[in-house]
Short mmCIF file of C-alpha atoms in Angstrom, two decimals:
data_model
loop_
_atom_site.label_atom_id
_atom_site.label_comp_id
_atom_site.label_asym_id
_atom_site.label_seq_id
_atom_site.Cartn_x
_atom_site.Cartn_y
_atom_site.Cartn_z
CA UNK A 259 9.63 -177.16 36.25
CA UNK A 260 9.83 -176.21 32.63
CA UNK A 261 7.14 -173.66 31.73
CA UNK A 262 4.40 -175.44 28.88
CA UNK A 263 4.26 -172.66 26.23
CA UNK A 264 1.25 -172.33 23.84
CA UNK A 265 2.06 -172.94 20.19
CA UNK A 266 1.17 -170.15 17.73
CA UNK A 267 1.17 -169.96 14.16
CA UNK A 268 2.37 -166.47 14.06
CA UNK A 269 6.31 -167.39 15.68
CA UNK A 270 6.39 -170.29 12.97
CA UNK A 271 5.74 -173.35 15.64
CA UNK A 272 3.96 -176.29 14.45
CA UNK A 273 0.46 -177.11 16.27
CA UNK A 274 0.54 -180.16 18.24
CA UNK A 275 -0.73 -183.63 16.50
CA UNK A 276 -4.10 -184.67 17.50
CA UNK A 277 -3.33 -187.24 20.42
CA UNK A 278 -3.12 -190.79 19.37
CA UNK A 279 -4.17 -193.78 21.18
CA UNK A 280 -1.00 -196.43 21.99
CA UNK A 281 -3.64 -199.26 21.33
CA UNK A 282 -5.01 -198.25 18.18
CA UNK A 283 -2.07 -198.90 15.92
CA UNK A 284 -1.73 -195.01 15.37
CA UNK A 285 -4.92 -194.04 14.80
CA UNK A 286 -6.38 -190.39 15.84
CA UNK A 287 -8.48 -190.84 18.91
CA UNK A 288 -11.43 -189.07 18.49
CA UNK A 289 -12.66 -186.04 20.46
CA UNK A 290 -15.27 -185.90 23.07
CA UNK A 291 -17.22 -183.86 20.69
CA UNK A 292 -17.45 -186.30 17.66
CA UNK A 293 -17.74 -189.11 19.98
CA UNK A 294 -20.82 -187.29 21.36
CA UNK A 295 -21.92 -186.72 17.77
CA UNK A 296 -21.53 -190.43 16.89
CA UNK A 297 -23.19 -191.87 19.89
CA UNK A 298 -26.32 -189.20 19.64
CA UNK A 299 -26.49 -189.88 15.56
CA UNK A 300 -26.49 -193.53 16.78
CA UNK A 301 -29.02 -193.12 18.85
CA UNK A 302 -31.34 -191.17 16.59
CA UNK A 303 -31.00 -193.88 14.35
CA UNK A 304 -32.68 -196.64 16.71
CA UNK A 305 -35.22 -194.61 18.24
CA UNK A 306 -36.11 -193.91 14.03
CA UNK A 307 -35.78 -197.97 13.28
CA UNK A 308 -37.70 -198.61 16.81
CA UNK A 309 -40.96 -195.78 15.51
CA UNK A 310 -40.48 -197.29 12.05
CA UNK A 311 -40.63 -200.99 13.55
CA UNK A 312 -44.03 -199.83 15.20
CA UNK A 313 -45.72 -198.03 12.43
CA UNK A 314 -45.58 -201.46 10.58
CA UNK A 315 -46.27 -203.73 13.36
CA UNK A 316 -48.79 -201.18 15.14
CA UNK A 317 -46.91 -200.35 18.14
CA UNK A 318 -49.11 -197.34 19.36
CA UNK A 319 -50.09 -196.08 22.19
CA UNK A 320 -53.51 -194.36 22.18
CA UNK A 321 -54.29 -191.37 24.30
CA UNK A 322 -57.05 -188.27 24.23
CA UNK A 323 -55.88 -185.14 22.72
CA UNK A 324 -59.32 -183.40 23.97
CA UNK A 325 -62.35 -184.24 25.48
CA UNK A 326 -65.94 -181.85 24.51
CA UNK A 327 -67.85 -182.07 27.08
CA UNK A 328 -70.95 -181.31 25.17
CA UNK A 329 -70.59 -181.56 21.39
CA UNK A 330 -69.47 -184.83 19.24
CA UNK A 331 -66.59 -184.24 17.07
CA UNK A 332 -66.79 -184.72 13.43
CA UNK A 333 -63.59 -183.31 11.81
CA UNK A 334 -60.02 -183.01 12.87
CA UNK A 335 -57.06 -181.77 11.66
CA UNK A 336 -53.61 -180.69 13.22
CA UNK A 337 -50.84 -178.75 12.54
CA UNK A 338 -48.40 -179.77 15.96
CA UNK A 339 -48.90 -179.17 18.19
CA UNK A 340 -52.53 -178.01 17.62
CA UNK A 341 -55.15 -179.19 16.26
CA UNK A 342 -58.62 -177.88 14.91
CA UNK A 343 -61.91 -179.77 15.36
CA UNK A 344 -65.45 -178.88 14.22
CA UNK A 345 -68.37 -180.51 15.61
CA UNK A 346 -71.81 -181.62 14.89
CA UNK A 347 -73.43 -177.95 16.57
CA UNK A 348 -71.41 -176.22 14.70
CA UNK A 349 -68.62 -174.79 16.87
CA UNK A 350 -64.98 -174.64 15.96
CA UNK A 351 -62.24 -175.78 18.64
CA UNK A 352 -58.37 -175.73 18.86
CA UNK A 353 -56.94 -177.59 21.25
CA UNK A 354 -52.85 -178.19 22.29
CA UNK A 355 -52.06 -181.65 21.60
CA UNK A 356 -49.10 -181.87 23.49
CA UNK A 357 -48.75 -184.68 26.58
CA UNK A 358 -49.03 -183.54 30.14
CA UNK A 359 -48.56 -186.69 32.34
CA UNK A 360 -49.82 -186.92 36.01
CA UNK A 361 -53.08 -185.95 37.39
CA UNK A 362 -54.02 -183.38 35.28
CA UNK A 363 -54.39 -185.45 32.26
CA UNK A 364 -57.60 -185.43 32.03
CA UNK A 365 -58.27 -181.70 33.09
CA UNK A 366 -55.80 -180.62 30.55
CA UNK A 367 -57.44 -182.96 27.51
CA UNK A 368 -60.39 -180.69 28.53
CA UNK A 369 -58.97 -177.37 27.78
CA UNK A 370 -58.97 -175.82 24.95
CA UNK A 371 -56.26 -173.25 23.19
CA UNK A 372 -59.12 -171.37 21.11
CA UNK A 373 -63.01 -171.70 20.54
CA UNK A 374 -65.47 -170.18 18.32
CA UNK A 375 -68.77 -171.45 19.57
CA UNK A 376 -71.62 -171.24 16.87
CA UNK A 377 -69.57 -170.41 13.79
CA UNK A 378 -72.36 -172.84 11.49
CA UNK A 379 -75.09 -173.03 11.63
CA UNK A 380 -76.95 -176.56 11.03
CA UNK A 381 -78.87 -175.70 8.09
CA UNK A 382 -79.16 -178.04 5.03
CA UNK A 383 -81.78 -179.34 3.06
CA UNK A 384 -84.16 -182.42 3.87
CA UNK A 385 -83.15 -185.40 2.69
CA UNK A 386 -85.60 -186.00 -0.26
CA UNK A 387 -84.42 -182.84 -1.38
CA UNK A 388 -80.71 -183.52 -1.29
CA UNK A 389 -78.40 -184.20 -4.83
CA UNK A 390 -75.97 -187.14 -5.43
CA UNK A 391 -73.42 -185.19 -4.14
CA UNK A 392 -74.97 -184.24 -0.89
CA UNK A 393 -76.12 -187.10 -0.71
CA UNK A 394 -73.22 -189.21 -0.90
CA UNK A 395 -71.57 -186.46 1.20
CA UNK A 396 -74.25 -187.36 4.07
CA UNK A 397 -74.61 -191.07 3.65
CA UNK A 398 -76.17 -192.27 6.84
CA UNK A 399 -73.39 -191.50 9.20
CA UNK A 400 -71.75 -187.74 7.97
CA UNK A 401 -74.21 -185.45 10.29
CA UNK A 402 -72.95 -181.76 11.62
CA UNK A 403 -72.57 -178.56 10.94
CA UNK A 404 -69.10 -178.45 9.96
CA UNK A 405 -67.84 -180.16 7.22
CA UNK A 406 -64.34 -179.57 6.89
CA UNK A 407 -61.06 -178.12 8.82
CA UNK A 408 -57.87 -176.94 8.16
CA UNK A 409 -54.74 -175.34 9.94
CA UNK A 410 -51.43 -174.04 9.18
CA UNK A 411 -49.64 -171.99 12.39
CA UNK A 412 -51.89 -169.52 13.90
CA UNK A 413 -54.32 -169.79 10.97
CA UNK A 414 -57.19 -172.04 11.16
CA UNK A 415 -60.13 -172.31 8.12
CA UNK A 416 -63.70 -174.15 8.62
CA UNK A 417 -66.38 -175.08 5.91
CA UNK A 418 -70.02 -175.90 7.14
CA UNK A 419 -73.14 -177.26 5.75
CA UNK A 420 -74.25 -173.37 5.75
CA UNK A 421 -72.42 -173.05 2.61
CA UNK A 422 -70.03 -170.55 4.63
CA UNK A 423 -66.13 -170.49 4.73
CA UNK A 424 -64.41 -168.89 7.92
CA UNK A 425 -61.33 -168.25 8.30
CA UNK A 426 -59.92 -167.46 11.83
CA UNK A 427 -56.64 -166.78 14.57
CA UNK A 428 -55.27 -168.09 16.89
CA UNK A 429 -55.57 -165.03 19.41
CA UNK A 430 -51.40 -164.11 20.23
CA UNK A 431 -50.06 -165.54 23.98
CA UNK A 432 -52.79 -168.22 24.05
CA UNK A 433 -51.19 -171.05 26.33
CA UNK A 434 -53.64 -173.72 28.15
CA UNK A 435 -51.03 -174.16 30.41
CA UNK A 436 -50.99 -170.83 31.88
CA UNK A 437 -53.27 -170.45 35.24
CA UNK A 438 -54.98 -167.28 33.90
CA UNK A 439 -56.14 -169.11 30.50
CA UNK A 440 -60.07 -169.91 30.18
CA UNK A 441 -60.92 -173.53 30.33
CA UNK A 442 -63.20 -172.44 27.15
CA UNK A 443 -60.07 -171.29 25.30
CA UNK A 444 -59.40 -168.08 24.20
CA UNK A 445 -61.88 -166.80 20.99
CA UNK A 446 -60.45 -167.51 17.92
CA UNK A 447 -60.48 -164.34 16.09
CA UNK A 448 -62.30 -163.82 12.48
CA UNK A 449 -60.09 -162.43 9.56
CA UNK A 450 -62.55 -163.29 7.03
CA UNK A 451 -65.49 -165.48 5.77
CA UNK A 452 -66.85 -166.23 2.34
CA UNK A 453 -70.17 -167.58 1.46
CA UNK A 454 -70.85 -170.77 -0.95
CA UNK A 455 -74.24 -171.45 -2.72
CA UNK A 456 -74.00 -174.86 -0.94
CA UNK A 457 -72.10 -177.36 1.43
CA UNK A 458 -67.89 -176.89 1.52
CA UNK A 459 -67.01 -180.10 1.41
CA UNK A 460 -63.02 -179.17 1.75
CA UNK A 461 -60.60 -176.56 2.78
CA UNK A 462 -57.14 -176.55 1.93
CA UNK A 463 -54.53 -173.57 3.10
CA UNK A 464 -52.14 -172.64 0.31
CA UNK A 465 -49.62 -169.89 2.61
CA UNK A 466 -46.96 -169.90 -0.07
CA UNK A 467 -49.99 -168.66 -2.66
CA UNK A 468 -50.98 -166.45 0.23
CA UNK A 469 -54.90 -167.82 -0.09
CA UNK A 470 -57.35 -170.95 0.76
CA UNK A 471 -58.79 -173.14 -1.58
CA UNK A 472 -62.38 -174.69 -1.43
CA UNK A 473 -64.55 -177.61 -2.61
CA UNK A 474 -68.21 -176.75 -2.89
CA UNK A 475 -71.35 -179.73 -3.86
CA UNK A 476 -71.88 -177.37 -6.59
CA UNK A 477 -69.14 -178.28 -8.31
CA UNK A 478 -67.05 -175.19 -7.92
CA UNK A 479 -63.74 -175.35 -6.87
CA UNK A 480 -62.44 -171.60 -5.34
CA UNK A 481 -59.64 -170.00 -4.61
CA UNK A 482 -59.94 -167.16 -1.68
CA UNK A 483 -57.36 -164.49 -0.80
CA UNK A 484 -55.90 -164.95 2.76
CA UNK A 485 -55.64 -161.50 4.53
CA UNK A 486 -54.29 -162.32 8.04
CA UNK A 487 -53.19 -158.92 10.02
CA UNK A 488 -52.03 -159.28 13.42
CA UNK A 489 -51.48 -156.07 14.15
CA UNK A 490 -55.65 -155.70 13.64
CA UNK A 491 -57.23 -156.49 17.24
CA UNK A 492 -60.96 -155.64 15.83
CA UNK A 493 -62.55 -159.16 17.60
CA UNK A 494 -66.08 -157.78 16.78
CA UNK A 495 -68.36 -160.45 17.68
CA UNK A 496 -70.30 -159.73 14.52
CA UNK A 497 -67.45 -158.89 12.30
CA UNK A 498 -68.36 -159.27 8.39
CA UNK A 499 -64.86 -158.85 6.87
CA UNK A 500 -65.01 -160.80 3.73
CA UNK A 501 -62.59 -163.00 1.39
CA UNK A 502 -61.70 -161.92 -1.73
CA UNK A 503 -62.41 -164.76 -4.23
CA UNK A 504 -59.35 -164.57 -6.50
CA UNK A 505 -61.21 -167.67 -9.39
CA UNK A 506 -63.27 -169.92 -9.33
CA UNK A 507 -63.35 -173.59 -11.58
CA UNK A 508 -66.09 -176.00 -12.25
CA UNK A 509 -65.44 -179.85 -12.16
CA UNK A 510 -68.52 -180.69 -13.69
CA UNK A 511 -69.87 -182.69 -10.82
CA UNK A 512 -70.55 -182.17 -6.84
CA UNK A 513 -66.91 -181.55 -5.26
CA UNK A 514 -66.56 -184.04 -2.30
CA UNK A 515 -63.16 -183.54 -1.47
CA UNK A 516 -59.70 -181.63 -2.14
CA UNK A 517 -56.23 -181.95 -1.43
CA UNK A 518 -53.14 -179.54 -2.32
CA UNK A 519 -49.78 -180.80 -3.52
CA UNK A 520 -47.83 -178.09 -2.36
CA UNK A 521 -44.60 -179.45 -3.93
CA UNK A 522 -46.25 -180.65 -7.08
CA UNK A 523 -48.10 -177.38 -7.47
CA UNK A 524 -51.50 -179.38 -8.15
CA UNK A 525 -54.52 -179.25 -6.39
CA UNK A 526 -56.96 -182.47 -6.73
CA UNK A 527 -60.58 -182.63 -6.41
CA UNK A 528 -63.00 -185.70 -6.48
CA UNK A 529 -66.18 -185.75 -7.55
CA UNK A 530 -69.30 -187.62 -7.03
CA UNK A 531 -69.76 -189.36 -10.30
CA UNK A 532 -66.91 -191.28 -9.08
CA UNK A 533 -64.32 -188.57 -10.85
CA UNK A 534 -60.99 -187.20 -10.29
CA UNK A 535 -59.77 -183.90 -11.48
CA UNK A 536 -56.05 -182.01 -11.11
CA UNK A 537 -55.52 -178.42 -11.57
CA UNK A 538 -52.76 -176.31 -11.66
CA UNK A 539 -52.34 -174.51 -8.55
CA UNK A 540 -49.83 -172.21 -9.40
CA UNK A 541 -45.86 -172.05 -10.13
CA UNK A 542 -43.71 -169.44 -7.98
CA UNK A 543 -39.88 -167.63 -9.07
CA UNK A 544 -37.70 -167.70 -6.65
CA UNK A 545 -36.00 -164.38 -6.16
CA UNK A 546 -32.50 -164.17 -4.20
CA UNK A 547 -31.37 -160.63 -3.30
CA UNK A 548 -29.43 -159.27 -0.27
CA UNK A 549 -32.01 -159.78 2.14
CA UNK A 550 -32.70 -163.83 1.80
CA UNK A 551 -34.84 -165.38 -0.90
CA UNK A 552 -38.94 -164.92 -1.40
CA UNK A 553 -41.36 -166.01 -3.54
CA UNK A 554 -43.98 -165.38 -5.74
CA UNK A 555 -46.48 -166.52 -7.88
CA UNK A 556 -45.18 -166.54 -11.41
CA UNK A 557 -47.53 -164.18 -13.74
CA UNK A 558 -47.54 -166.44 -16.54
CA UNK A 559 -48.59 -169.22 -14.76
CA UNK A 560 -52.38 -170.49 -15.00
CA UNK A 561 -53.85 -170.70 -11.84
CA UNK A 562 -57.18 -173.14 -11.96
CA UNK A 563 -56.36 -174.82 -15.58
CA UNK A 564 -57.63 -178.50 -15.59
CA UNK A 565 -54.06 -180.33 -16.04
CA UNK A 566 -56.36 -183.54 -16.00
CA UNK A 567 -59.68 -185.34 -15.54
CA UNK A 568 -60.79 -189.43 -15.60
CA UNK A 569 -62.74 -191.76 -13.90
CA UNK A 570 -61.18 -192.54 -10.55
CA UNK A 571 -63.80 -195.42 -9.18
CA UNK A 572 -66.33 -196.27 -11.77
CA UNK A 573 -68.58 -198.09 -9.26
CA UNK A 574 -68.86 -195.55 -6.64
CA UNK A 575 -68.26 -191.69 -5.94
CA UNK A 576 -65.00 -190.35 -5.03
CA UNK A 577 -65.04 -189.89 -1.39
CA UNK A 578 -61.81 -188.53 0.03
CA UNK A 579 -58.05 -187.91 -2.23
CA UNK A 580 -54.65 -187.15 -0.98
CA UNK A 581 -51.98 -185.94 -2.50
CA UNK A 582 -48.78 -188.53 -2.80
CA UNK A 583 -45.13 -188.64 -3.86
CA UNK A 584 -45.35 -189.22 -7.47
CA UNK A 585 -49.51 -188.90 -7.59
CA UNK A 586 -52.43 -189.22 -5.64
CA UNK A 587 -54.93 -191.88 -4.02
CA UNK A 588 -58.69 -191.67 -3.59
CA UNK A 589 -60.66 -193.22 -1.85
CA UNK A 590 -64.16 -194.90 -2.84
CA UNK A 591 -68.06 -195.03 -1.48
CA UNK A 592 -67.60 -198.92 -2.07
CA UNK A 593 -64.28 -199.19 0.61
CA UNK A 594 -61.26 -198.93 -2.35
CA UNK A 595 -58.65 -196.59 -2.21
CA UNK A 596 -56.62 -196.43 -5.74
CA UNK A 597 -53.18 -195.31 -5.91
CA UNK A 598 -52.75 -193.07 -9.30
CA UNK A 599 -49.19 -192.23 -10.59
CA UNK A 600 -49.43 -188.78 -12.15
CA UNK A 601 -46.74 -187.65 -14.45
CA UNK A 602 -46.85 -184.15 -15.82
CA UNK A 603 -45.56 -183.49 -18.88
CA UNK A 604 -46.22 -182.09 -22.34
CA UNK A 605 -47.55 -179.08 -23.95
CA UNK A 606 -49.49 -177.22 -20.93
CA UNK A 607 -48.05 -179.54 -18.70
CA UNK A 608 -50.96 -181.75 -18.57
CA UNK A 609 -51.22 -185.19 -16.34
CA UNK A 610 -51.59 -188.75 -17.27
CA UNK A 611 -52.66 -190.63 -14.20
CA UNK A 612 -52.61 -194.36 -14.55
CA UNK A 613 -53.75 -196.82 -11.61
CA UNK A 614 -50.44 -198.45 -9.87
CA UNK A 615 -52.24 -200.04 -6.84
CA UNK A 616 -55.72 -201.02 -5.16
CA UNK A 617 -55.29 -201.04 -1.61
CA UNK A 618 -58.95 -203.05 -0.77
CA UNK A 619 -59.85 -203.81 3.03
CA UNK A 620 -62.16 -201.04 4.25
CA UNK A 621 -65.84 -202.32 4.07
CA UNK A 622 -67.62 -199.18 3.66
CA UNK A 623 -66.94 -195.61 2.44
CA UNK A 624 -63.29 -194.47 2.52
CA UNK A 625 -64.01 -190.70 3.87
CA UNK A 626 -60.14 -189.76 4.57
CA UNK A 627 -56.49 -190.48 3.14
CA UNK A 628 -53.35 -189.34 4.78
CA UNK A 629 -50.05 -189.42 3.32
CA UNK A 630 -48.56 -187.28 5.98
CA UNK A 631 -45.90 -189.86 6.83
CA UNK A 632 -43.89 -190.93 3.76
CA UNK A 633 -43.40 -194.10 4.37
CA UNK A 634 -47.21 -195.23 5.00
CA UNK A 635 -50.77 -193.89 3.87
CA UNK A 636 -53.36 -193.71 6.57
CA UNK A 637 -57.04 -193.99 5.68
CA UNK A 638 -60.32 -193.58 8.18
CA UNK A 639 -63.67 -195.17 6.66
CA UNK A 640 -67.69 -195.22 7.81
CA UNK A 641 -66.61 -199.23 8.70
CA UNK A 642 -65.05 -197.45 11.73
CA UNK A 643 -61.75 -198.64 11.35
CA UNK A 644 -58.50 -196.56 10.30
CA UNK A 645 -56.34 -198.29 8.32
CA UNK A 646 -52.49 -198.11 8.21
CA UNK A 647 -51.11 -199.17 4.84
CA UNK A 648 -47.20 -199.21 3.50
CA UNK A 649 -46.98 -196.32 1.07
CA UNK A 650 -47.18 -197.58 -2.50
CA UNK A 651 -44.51 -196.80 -5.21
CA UNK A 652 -46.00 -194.21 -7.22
CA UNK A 653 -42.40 -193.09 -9.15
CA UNK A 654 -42.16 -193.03 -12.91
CA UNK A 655 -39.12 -195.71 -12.99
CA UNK A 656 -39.06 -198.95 -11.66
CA UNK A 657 -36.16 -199.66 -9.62
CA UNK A 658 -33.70 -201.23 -12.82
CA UNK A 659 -34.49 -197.24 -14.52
CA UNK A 660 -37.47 -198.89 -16.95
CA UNK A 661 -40.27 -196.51 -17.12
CA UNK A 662 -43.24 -198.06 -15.81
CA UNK A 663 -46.41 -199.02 -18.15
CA UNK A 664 -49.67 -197.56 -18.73
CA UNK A 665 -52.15 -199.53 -16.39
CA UNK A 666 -55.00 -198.78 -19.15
CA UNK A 667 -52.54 -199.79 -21.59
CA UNK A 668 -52.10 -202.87 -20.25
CA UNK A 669 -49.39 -202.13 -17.18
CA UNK A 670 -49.41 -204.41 -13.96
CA UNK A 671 -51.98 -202.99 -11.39
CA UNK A 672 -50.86 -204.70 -7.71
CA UNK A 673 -52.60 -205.04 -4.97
CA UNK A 674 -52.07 -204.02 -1.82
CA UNK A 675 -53.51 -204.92 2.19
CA UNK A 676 -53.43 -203.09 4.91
CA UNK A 677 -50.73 -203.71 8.01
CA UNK A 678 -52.91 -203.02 10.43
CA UNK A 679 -56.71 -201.40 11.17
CA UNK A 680 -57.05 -199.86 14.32
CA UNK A 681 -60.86 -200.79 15.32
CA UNK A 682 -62.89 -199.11 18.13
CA UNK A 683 -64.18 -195.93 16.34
CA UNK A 684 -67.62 -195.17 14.97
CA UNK A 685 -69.31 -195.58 11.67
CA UNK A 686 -69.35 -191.16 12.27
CA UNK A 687 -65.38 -191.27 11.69
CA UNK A 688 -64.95 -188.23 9.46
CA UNK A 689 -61.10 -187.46 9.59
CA UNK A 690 -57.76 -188.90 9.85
CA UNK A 691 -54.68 -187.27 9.77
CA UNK A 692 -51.20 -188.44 10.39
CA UNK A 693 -47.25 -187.29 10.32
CA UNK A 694 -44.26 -189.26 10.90
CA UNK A 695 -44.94 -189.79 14.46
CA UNK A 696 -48.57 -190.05 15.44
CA UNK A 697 -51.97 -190.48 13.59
CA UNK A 698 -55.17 -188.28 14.77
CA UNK A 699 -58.91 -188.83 14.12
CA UNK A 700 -62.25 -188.49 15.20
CA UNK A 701 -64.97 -191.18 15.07
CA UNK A 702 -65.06 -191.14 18.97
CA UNK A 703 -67.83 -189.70 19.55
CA UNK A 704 -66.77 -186.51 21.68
CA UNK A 705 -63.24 -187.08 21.74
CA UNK A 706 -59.87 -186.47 19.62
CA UNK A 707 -57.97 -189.57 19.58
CA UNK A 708 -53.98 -189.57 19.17
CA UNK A 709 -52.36 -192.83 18.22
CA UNK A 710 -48.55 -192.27 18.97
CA UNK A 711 -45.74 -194.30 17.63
CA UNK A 712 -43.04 -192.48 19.28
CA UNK A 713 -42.51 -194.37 22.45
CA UNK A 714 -42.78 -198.08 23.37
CA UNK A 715 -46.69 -198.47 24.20
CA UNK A 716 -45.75 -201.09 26.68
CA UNK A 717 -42.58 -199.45 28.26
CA UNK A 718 -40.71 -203.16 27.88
CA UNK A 719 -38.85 -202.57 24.83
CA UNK A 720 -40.87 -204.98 23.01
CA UNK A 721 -43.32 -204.35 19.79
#
């Protein structure tokens, strides 16, 4: 037998041609590698089409992300695969959100990550005493201690009625599913708290701008440095470590709610004469040296300057706002949610919202917007429903390159339903929150829901 000798370069051979396929009329047959590649991109792409295909014909499959066994829940939000919940007592829980099929379903949904039991207190004022903004904040069905939640990694932040803002970690190594974890959760450790003259009404982490911004009912909105040290393992029960307030803006009215465009670099606000208000949260450089690229926050930038102010609902307060591709929607006391295209341009950058769509449906007091996945907005109302919407078109061109006209100018306003509500909740629904694959709320009383669109509900490969 003749010996097969390796080509090499180096002795001038040629390397072999790629092996062709007799059938193919010459063509290269592809490797195993690229035929993997194609048939696991092909793949991807149905299992996106099938989730997409759900979403719009609301294909999900409900399950409990946590349980309290002796506390209703009034807020949620979730960074995966945790999520943060405050309830009406005042406590502050994080729980894993992750699935765990078989019998310990329920046992697991009961566990938490992280707890801080007590962190607000329920203090506010009686009800004759109470301002619009507290007022509309309350309503009939918006009773508990904590009044708003927010979570990015190990950091969690909570807002009460007390007027306080905590901010708090995610202790290192906590895992529910290890045997020596508490069923209480771990204690969620303090690294600072700030105090407000009345009830924070939002909470929004800005990492990048290393701080949190609030929304306060007296009309203030703040901007709190974020100290987080790991290596500090002080868990003093009565801890007093404090946040450094970095600015503070007024908006003229009660602040109901806040949302941070972290692309966009604007923070919005609304307020409770039915307002809306965008500031300038800050621009960063970009630095590029040996070691990577960082940011910072660019000195000549002007943190907290009003880039724009106008009247978001004129017959009702301005309930809940999210930030959106191209703008921002808010939602109404009356059940409207407005879709605003902001454009920023001009000396000072300054914004010149103008309405693009009214998505009606809800019957009472829109409370929370979610444009977590792109392609749909998800809102959660005192009606008890949450409400799955396709996103609106909030870009500055139309599709032939035409720049799109001034609604108060005289511009087309559409109008937009709702694909689907998702019924069942209670008129206490505080807080929806939603990504590309799966939409969490409360308004269950004591119990997290997750609606999840990433696997057939019905396990027959039909919608």
């Amino acid at each position: 037998p003749v010996p097969i000798r390796a080509s090499s370069r180096d002795d001038g051979a040629s390397p072999e041609p790629p092996a062709r396929d007799e059938n193919s009329g010459g063509r290269e047959t592809p490797s195993l590698e690229s035929e993997f590649a194609r048939v696991l991109r092909e793949q991807t792409e149905r299992a996106t089409r099938a989730m997409e295909t759900r979403w719009t014909q609301g294909g999900l499959r409900p399950r409990v992300v946590h349980e309290s066994t002796s506390d209703w829940i009034r807020r949620v939000a979730f960074d995966w695969p945790n999520a943060v919940m405050g309830t009406a007592a005042g406590s502050v829980l994080v729980c894993n959100c992750e699935e765990l099929g078989g019998l310990e379903y329920r046992q697991r949904a009961r566990r938490l990550l992280a707890r801080r039991k007590d962190a607000h207190s329920r203090d506010w004022r009686a009800v004759e005493d109470r301002g619009l903004g507290e007022r509309s904040l309350l309503g009939l069905y918006d009773a508990g201690a904590v009044t708003a939640v927010a979570i990015a990694g190990k950091l969690v932040a909570s807002g009460g009625r007390d007027g306080k803002l905590c901010a708090w970690r995610i202790p290192p190594g906590a895992d529910v599913d290890d045997p020596a974890h508490p069923r209480d959760g771990e204690t969620l450790r303090r690294v600072g708290a700030a105090e407000h003259p009345d009830v924070v009404t939002g909470a929004e982490f800005d990492v990048p701008g290393g701080c949190v911004w609030t929304s306060c009912l007296d009309g203030k909105i703040r901007r709190w440095g974020l100290r987080d040290d790991e290596d500090d393992e002080d868990d003093d029960e009565d801890d007093t470590k404090t946040l450094e307030l970095l600015g503070e803006w007024s908006t003229g009215q009660a602040a109901l709610c806040l949302s941070l465009d972290p692309n966009a670099r604007i923070l919005y606000a609304g307020t409770a004469d039915g307002g809306a208000v965008a500031l300038d949260a800050g621009s960063f450089l970009v630095a590029n040296d040996d070691a990577g690229s960082s940011s910072s926050l660019n000195p000549t930038t002007t943190i907290g300057a009003t880039l724009g102010a106008w009247t978001a609902h004129e017959d009702g307060v301005t309930r809940s706002v999210s930030h959106a591709r191209g703008g921002c929607l808010t939602g109404s006391s009356t059940g409207a949610v407005y879709a605003w295209r902001v454009e920023r341009a001009g000396e000072g950058r300054k914004v010149a919202p103008s309405l693009a769509v009214k998505m009606i449906g809800h019957a009472a007091a829109v409370v929370s917007i979610s444009t977590g996945n792109p392609r749909h907005v998800v809102s959660g109302a005192h009606d008890g429903t949450v409400r799955v919407w396709n996103a609106p078109d909030l870009s500055a061109a139309d599709e032939d390159g035409e720049e799109r006209g001034d609604a108060a100018g005289g511009g087309d306003v559409k109008k937009s339903e709702c694909l689907y509500a998702v019924t069942g909740h209670t008129v206490w629904l505080g807080s929806v929150q939603a990504d590309e694959t799966r939409i969490l709320c409360d308004g269950a009383n004591n119990i997290a829901m997750c609606y999840d669109f990433s696997d057939d509900p019905d396990d027959n490969g039909d919608i």
